[in-house]
Amino acid sequence: MENNSEIDRTREASLPTPQETALRRSLLKAGFGVGGVLMARQAKSTFETPYQCTLSGQMSGNVSRNDGTTPNCKIGLSPGFWQQPSRFTTDWAVTAPKIVQKVDRSWKVYTATNPPPFPEIKDTTKWRVSGTVTVSGSSVACTLGATLSSVLGTAVGLTGIPNLGGSSTRQVSLWELVAYGNNAAAFPQPIGNFARHIAAAVLNAKAYPATYPITILQLRAIWDAITGGGTSTAGEYELMGTGLDFGEIQDYLNTTWG
């Protein structure tokens, strides 16, 4: 039979930590609801079960379906999809990048499937991602597109890649992250790859607001929590003491795109 001290210890262990309470408040404000995912210790188990379309469905254990037949609702697009320049004019619901390449001594808008190799795109004699150039007799304004911080509505973000699109202190674009976020030469890891997943989720939330299971507000709450509101130090990327780390969140996000 348990004595009172053992019962007290058990009760104390089950109580939320101050960090969890703070995260609970921020997620409630972001619209997760009382049973919102990522706000308690037991939430970790939701990332170990098959994907369920909505966050509320994950917490309740209900299998939510968007096609009436399958519980595996992959209704978003992957980072590999969003990084393709050929998709810039057709699928981006935010300011899309416009990059140009020097071909036979002339600038041409780059519309290939794969992004330029990272070591090459920093060479401004071959590539332009900022400024204005002449393409077939017309001026073209080159851009890296919308930034992660501007779309999420937060000042917390990652700074720019040196020698790519201006100052290295600028906020990075969504495209930089989906194209190069998992490249250790471009971004510090593991936060770069985590940001790549968040960037793809942001693009999905903007492109498919009626069906994608995570909203921009929820993604902002996750991003702010994982970065500690900008106070995290290198390598400390957990959701404010919940025990959920960037890898587990990435695993969840991976189930939301085909």
mmCIF file of C-alpha atoms in Angstrom:
data_model
loop_
_atom_site.group_PDB
_atom_site.id
_atom_site.type_symbol
_atom_site.label_atom_id
_atom_site.label_comp_id
_atom_site.label_asym_id
_atom_site.label_seq_id
_atom_site.Cartn_x
_atom_site.Cartn_y
_atom_site.Cartn_z
ATOM 1 C CA MET A 1 0.000 0.000 0.000
ATOM 2 C CA GLU A 2 1.342 3.405 -0.924
ATOM 3 C CA ASN A 3 2.182 5.775 1.876
ATOM 4 C CA ASN A 4 1.315 9.455 1.771
ATOM 5 C CA SER A 5 4.781 10.533 0.633
ATOM 6 C CA GLU A 6 4.656 8.141 -2.326
ATOM 7 C CA ILE A 7 1.205 9.422 -3.279
ATOM 8 C CA ASP A 8 2.434 13.002 -3.023
ATOM 9 C CA ARG A 9 5.410 12.254 -5.261
ATOM 10 C CA THR A 10 3.150 10.586 -7.825
ATOM 11 C CA ARG A 11 0.759 13.537 -7.775
ATOM 12 C CA GLU A 12 3.613 16.026 -8.084
ATOM 13 C CA ALA A 13 5.102 14.153 -11.055
ATOM 14 C CA SER A 14 1.772 14.331 -12.863
ATOM 15 C CA LEU A 15 1.432 18.100 -12.504
ATOM 16 C CA PRO A 16 2.487 20.327 -15.402
ATOM 17 C CA THR A 17 5.767 22.166 -15.084
ATOM 18 C CA PRO A 18 5.807 25.984 -15.260
ATOM 19 C CA GLN A 19 7.197 25.662 -18.792
ATOM 20 C CA GLU A 20 4.347 23.364 -19.800
ATOM 21 C CA THR A 21 1.818 25.759 -18.290
ATOM 22 C CA ALA A 22 3.323 28.640 -20.261
ATOM 23 C CA LEU A 23 3.253 26.580 -23.452
ATOM 24 C CA ARG A 24 -0.344 25.589 -22.739
ATOM 25 C CA ARG A 25 -1.321 29.264 -22.597
ATOM 26 C CA SER A 26 0.498 30.135 -25.829
ATOM 27 C CA LEU A 27 -1.052 27.210 -27.696
ATOM 28 C CA LEU A 28 -4.508 28.023 -26.417
ATOM 29 C CA LYS A 29 -4.076 31.548 -27.754
ATOM 30 C CA ALA A 30 -3.019 30.058 -31.077
ATOM 31 C CA GLY A 31 -6.224 28.049 -31.330
ATOM 32 C CA PHE A 32 -5.106 24.543 -30.390
ATOM 33 C CA GLY A 33 -8.018 24.151 -27.984
ATOM 34 C CA VAL A 34 -7.995 22.768 -24.471
ATOM 35 C CA GLY A 35 -6.799 19.376 -25.691
ATOM 36 C CA GLY A 36 -4.159 20.905 -27.949
ATOM 37 C CA VAL A 37 -1.232 18.792 -28.966
ATOM 38 C CA LEU A 38 2.293 19.629 -27.727
ATOM 39 C CA MET A 39 1.221 20.971 -24.362
ATOM 40 C CA ALA A 40 1.674 18.140 -21.877
ATOM 41 C CA ARG A 41 4.060 15.310 -21.126
ATOM 42 C CA GLN A 42 1.747 12.656 -22.477
ATOM 43 C CA ALA A 43 1.554 14.494 -25.819
ATOM 44 C CA LYS A 44 4.708 12.687 -26.909
ATOM 45 C CA SER A 45 2.685 9.528 -27.479
ATOM 46 C CA THR A 46 0.637 11.247 -30.171
ATOM 47 C CA PHE A 47 3.730 11.413 -32.347
ATOM 48 C CA GLU A 48 4.227 7.658 -32.033
ATOM 49 C CA THR A 49 0.838 6.728 -33.508
ATOM 50 C CA PRO A 50 -0.341 6.776 -37.119
ATOM 51 C CA TYR A 51 -1.087 10.250 -38.413
ATOM 52 C CA GLN A 52 -4.619 11.501 -37.901
ATOM 53 C CA CYS A 53 -5.713 14.420 -40.033
ATOM 54 C CA THR A 54 -6.425 16.988 -37.360
ATOM 55 C CA LEU A 55 -4.542 17.878 -34.226
ATOM 56 C CA SER A 56 -7.715 17.446 -32.196
ATOM 57 C CA GLY A 57 -8.109 14.026 -33.766
ATOM 58 C CA GLN A 58 -4.653 13.071 -32.604
ATOM 59 C CA MET A 59 -5.424 14.026 -29.038
ATOM 60 C CA SER A 60 -8.812 12.294 -28.976
ATOM 61 C CA GLY A 61 -7.572 9.138 -30.685
ATOM 62 C CA ASN A 62 -10.175 9.437 -33.428
ATOM 63 C CA VAL A 63 -9.102 8.635 -36.957
ATOM 64 C CA SER A 64 -10.051 11.638 -39.055
ATOM 65 C CA ARG A 65 -10.390 11.056 -42.810
ATOM 66 C CA ASN A 66 -10.616 13.466 -45.678
ATOM 67 C CA ASP A 67 -11.392 10.885 -48.356
ATOM 68 C CA GLY A 68 -13.736 8.597 -46.456
ATOM 69 C CA THR A 69 -11.533 5.545 -46.853
ATOM 70 C CA THR A 70 -8.058 5.974 -45.438
ATOM 71 C CA PRO A 71 -6.744 7.242 -42.082
ATOM 72 C CA ASN A 72 -3.498 8.422 -43.646
ATOM 73 C CA CYS A 73 -4.379 11.898 -44.900
ATOM 74 C CA LYS A 74 -1.356 13.228 -46.733
ATOM 75 C CA ILE A 75 -2.800 16.488 -47.967
ATOM 76 C CA GLY A 76 0.254 18.738 -48.153
ATOM 77 C CA LEU A 77 3.368 19.018 -50.302
ATOM 78 C CA SER A 78 6.908 18.215 -49.217
ATOM 79 C CA PRO A 79 9.928 20.529 -48.925
ATOM 80 C CA GLY A 80 11.246 18.833 -52.058
ATOM 81 C CA PHE A 81 8.181 20.000 -53.954
ATOM 82 C CA TRP A 82 8.275 23.587 -52.706
ATOM 83 C CA GLN A 83 11.951 24.033 -53.525
ATOM 84 C CA GLN A 84 11.376 23.525 -57.263
ATOM 85 C CA PRO A 85 11.702 26.771 -59.257
ATOM 86 C CA SER A 86 9.305 25.300 -61.818
ATOM 87 C CA ARG A 87 6.559 25.622 -59.174
ATOM 88 C CA PHE A 88 7.143 29.283 -58.345
ATOM 89 C CA THR A 89 4.505 30.657 -60.727
ATOM 90 C CA THR A 90 1.835 28.009 -60.182
ATOM 91 C CA ASP A 91 1.751 26.808 -56.570
ATOM 92 C CA TRP A 92 3.149 29.478 -54.250
ATOM 93 C CA ALA A 93 0.407 31.376 -52.383
ATOM 94 C CA VAL A 94 2.922 33.850 -50.922
ATOM 95 C CA THR A 95 5.519 36.025 -52.660
ATOM 96 C CA ALA A 96 7.441 33.487 -54.718
ATOM 97 C CA PRO A 97 11.166 33.617 -55.466
ATOM 98 C CA LYS A 98 12.444 34.756 -58.828
ATOM 99 C CA ILE A 99 16.009 33.748 -59.506
ATOM 100 C CA VAL A 100 17.940 34.091 -62.743
ATOM 101 C CA GLN A 101 20.867 32.231 -64.258
ATOM 102 C CA LYS A 102 23.531 33.362 -66.715
ATOM 103 C CA VAL A 103 23.261 31.186 -69.817
ATOM 104 C CA ASP A 104 25.456 31.908 -72.845
ATOM 105 C CA ARG A 105 26.261 35.376 -71.469
ATOM 106 C CA SER A 106 22.567 36.243 -71.052
ATOM 107 C CA TRP A 107 20.341 36.220 -67.963
ATOM 108 C CA LYS A 108 17.373 33.853 -68.014
ATOM 109 C CA VAL A 109 14.679 33.184 -65.377
ATOM 110 C CA TYR A 110 15.452 29.835 -63.808
ATOM 111 C CA THR A 111 12.534 27.382 -64.031
ATOM 112 C CA ALA A 112 14.216 24.003 -63.678
ATOM 113 C CA THR A 113 12.988 21.274 -61.348
ATOM 114 C CA ASN A 114 15.891 21.296 -58.919
ATOM 115 C CA PRO A 115 17.248 24.334 -57.062
ATOM 116 C CA PRO A 116 20.760 25.473 -57.943
ATOM 117 C CA PRO A 117 23.517 23.655 -56.036
ATOM 118 C CA PHE A 118 24.211 25.596 -52.860
ATOM 119 C CA PRO A 119 27.920 26.223 -53.515
ATOM 120 C CA GLU A 120 27.064 27.683 -56.937
ATOM 121 C CA ILE A 121 24.111 29.943 -56.179
ATOM 122 C CA LYS A 122 26.318 32.297 -54.157
ATOM 123 C CA ASP A 123 28.316 33.084 -57.304
ATOM 124 C CA THR A 124 26.749 36.322 -58.547
ATOM 125 C CA THR A 125 28.418 35.968 -61.943
ATOM 126 C CA LYS A 126 26.231 32.879 -62.540
ATOM 127 C CA TRP A 127 23.155 33.500 -60.400
ATOM 128 C CA ARG A 128 21.144 36.471 -59.151
ATOM 129 C CA VAL A 129 18.648 36.266 -56.307
ATOM 130 C CA SER A 130 18.420 39.994 -55.571
ATOM 131 C CA GLY A 131 18.654 43.242 -57.510
ATOM 132 C CA THR A 132 17.498 43.874 -61.071
ATOM 133 C CA VAL A 133 18.810 42.304 -64.255
ATOM 134 C CA THR A 134 17.797 42.409 -67.918
ATOM 135 C CA VAL A 135 16.131 39.292 -69.263
ATOM 136 C CA SER A 136 15.284 39.269 -72.986
ATOM 137 C CA GLY A 137 15.306 43.063 -73.060
ATOM 138 C CA SER A 138 13.082 43.515 -69.976
ATOM 139 C CA SER A 139 14.021 44.377 -66.397
ATOM 140 C CA VAL A 140 13.439 41.571 -63.915
ATOM 141 C CA ALA A 141 13.507 42.098 -60.140
ATOM 142 C CA CYS A 142 15.161 39.091 -58.555
ATOM 143 C CA THR A 143 13.956 37.978 -55.137
ATOM 144 C CA LEU A 144 14.214 35.141 -52.644
ATOM 145 C CA GLY A 145 10.515 35.524 -51.874
ATOM 146 C CA ALA A 146 8.584 35.775 -48.629
ATOM 147 C CA THR A 147 10.490 35.314 -45.383
ATOM 148 C CA LEU A 148 9.615 32.793 -42.702
ATOM 149 C CA SER A 149 9.261 35.512 -40.069
ATOM 150 C CA SER A 150 6.964 37.701 -42.192
ATOM 151 C CA VAL A 151 4.536 34.899 -43.005
ATOM 152 C CA LEU A 152 4.498 33.557 -39.454
ATOM 153 C CA GLY A 153 4.177 37.067 -38.074
ATOM 154 C CA THR A 154 7.052 36.723 -35.646
ATOM 155 C CA ALA A 155 10.370 38.487 -35.260
ATOM 156 C CA VAL A 156 12.034 35.212 -34.352
ATOM 157 C CA GLY A 157 13.629 33.584 -37.360
ATOM 158 C CA LEU A 158 16.916 32.528 -38.873
ATOM 159 C CA THR A 159 19.382 34.992 -40.330
ATOM 160 C CA GLY A 160 20.464 35.023 -43.948
ATOM 161 C CA ILE A 161 23.078 32.981 -45.703
ATOM 162 C CA PRO A 162 26.290 35.014 -46.192
ATOM 163 C CA ASN A 163 26.725 36.292 -49.761
ATOM 164 C CA LEU A 164 23.249 35.192 -50.789
ATOM 165 C CA GLY A 165 20.707 37.932 -51.366
ATOM 166 C CA GLY A 166 22.345 40.657 -49.304
ATOM 167 C CA SER A 167 23.308 40.931 -45.644
ATOM 168 C CA SER A 168 23.780 37.797 -43.568
ATOM 169 C CA THR A 169 21.718 39.476 -40.817
ATOM 170 C CA ARG A 170 18.505 39.544 -42.890
ATOM 171 C CA GLN A 171 15.676 37.115 -42.181
ATOM 172 C CA VAL A 172 15.772 34.073 -44.450
ATOM 173 C CA SER A 173 13.147 33.262 -47.040
ATOM 174 C CA LEU A 174 10.866 30.238 -47.062
ATOM 175 C CA TRP A 175 12.541 29.105 -50.258
ATOM 176 C CA GLU A 176 16.041 29.225 -48.787
ATOM 177 C CA LEU A 177 14.841 26.926 -46.049
ATOM 178 C CA VAL A 178 13.057 24.367 -48.229
ATOM 179 C CA ALA A 179 15.966 24.397 -50.703
ATOM 180 C CA TYR A 180 18.937 24.444 -48.327
ATOM 181 C CA GLY A 181 17.632 24.026 -44.781
ATOM 182 C CA ASN A 182 19.065 20.531 -44.409
ATOM 183 C CA ASN A 183 22.483 21.611 -45.702
ATOM 184 C CA ALA A 184 24.969 22.145 -42.877
ATOM 185 C CA ALA A 185 26.993 24.473 -45.102
ATOM 186 C CA ALA A 186 23.978 26.786 -45.342
ATOM 187 C CA PHE A 187 22.353 26.599 -41.902
ATOM 188 C CA PRO A 188 23.387 25.377 -38.450
ATOM 189 C CA GLN A 189 21.944 21.990 -37.655
ATOM 190 C CA PRO A 190 19.588 20.660 -36.369
ATOM 191 C CA ILE A 191 17.624 23.917 -36.378
ATOM 192 C CA GLY A 192 18.074 24.376 -40.147
ATOM 193 C CA ASN A 193 16.370 21.114 -41.016
ATOM 194 C CA PHE A 194 13.635 21.742 -38.459
ATOM 195 C CA ALA A 195 13.026 25.184 -39.972
ATOM 196 C CA ARG A 196 12.859 23.511 -43.401
ATOM 197 C CA HIS A 197 9.957 21.385 -42.183
ATOM 198 C CA ILE A 198 8.229 24.387 -40.651
ATOM 199 C CA ALA A 199 8.707 26.356 -43.894
ATOM 200 C CA ALA A 200 7.061 23.599 -45.950
ATOM 201 C CA ALA A 201 4.194 23.410 -43.460
ATOM 202 C CA VAL A 202 3.763 27.199 -43.696
ATOM 203 C CA LEU A 203 3.535 26.990 -47.488
ATOM 204 C CA ASN A 204 1.000 24.176 -47.209
ATOM 205 C CA ALA A 205 -1.081 26.115 -44.687
ATOM 206 C CA LYS A 206 -1.135 29.124 -47.029
ATOM 207 C CA ALA A 207 -1.857 27.082 -50.153
ATOM 208 C CA TYR A 208 -4.527 24.819 -48.626
ATOM 209 C CA PRO A 209 -6.067 26.748 -45.696
ATOM 210 C CA ALA A 210 -9.324 24.772 -45.784
ATOM 211 C CA THR A 211 -7.764 21.319 -45.625
ATOM 212 C CA TYR A 212 -4.226 21.417 -44.245
ATOM 213 C CA PRO A 213 -4.456 20.228 -40.609
ATOM 214 C CA ILE A 214 -2.175 22.908 -39.107
ATOM 215 C CA THR A 215 -2.807 26.635 -39.242
ATOM 216 C CA ILE A 216 -0.332 29.482 -39.507
ATOM 217 C CA LEU A 217 -1.114 30.488 -35.912
ATOM 218 C CA GLN A 218 -0.393 26.964 -34.710
ATOM 219 C CA LEU A 219 2.848 26.825 -36.663
ATOM 220 C CA ARG A 220 3.867 30.133 -35.153
ATOM 221 C CA ALA A 221 3.175 28.762 -31.676
ATOM 222 C CA ILE A 222 5.287 25.681 -32.426
ATOM 223 C CA TRP A 223 8.105 27.778 -33.873
ATOM 224 C CA ASP A 224 8.124 30.235 -30.976
ATOM 225 C CA ALA A 225 8.026 27.384 -28.483
ATOM 226 C CA ILE A 226 10.832 25.423 -30.115
ATOM 227 C CA THR A 227 13.057 28.498 -30.273
ATOM 228 C CA GLY A 228 12.101 29.623 -26.774
ATOM 229 C CA GLY A 229 10.928 32.967 -28.083
ATOM 230 C CA GLY A 230 14.405 33.591 -29.401
ATOM 231 C CA THR A 231 16.210 32.654 -26.178
ATOM 232 C CA SER A 232 17.266 29.086 -26.990
ATOM 233 C CA THR A 233 20.961 28.363 -27.130
ATOM 234 C CA ALA A 234 22.576 26.117 -29.725
ATOM 235 C CA GLY A 235 21.299 22.547 -29.512
ATOM 236 C CA GLU A 236 18.492 23.268 -27.024
ATOM 237 C CA TYR A 237 15.511 22.716 -29.252
ATOM 238 C CA GLU A 238 12.743 21.212 -27.173
ATOM 239 C CA LEU A 239 9.207 22.431 -26.679
ATOM 240 C CA MET A 240 9.761 24.327 -23.450
ATOM 241 C CA GLY A 241 10.317 21.306 -21.258
ATOM 242 C CA THR A 242 7.611 19.049 -22.701
ATOM 243 C CA GLY A 243 10.153 16.484 -23.863
ATOM 244 C CA LEU A 244 9.077 16.865 -27.499
ATOM 245 C CA ASP A 245 12.084 17.672 -29.611
ATOM 246 C CA PHE A 246 12.467 18.948 -33.142
ATOM 247 C CA GLY A 247 12.876 15.425 -34.521
ATOM 248 C CA GLU A 248 9.514 14.257 -33.220
ATOM 249 C CA ILE A 249 7.780 17.312 -34.613
ATOM 250 C CA GLN A 250 9.510 16.726 -37.954
ATOM 251 C CA ASP A 251 8.226 13.143 -37.924
ATOM 252 C CA TYR A 252 4.696 14.451 -37.449
ATOM 253 C CA LEU A 253 5.033 17.036 -40.214
ATOM 254 C CA ASN A 254 6.408 14.378 -42.554
ATOM 255 C CA THR A 255 3.048 12.590 -42.296
ATOM 256 C CA THR A 256 1.157 15.645 -43.533
ATOM 257 C CA TRP A 257 2.588 15.667 -47.037
ATOM 258 C CA GLY A 258 2.698 13.096 -49.774
#
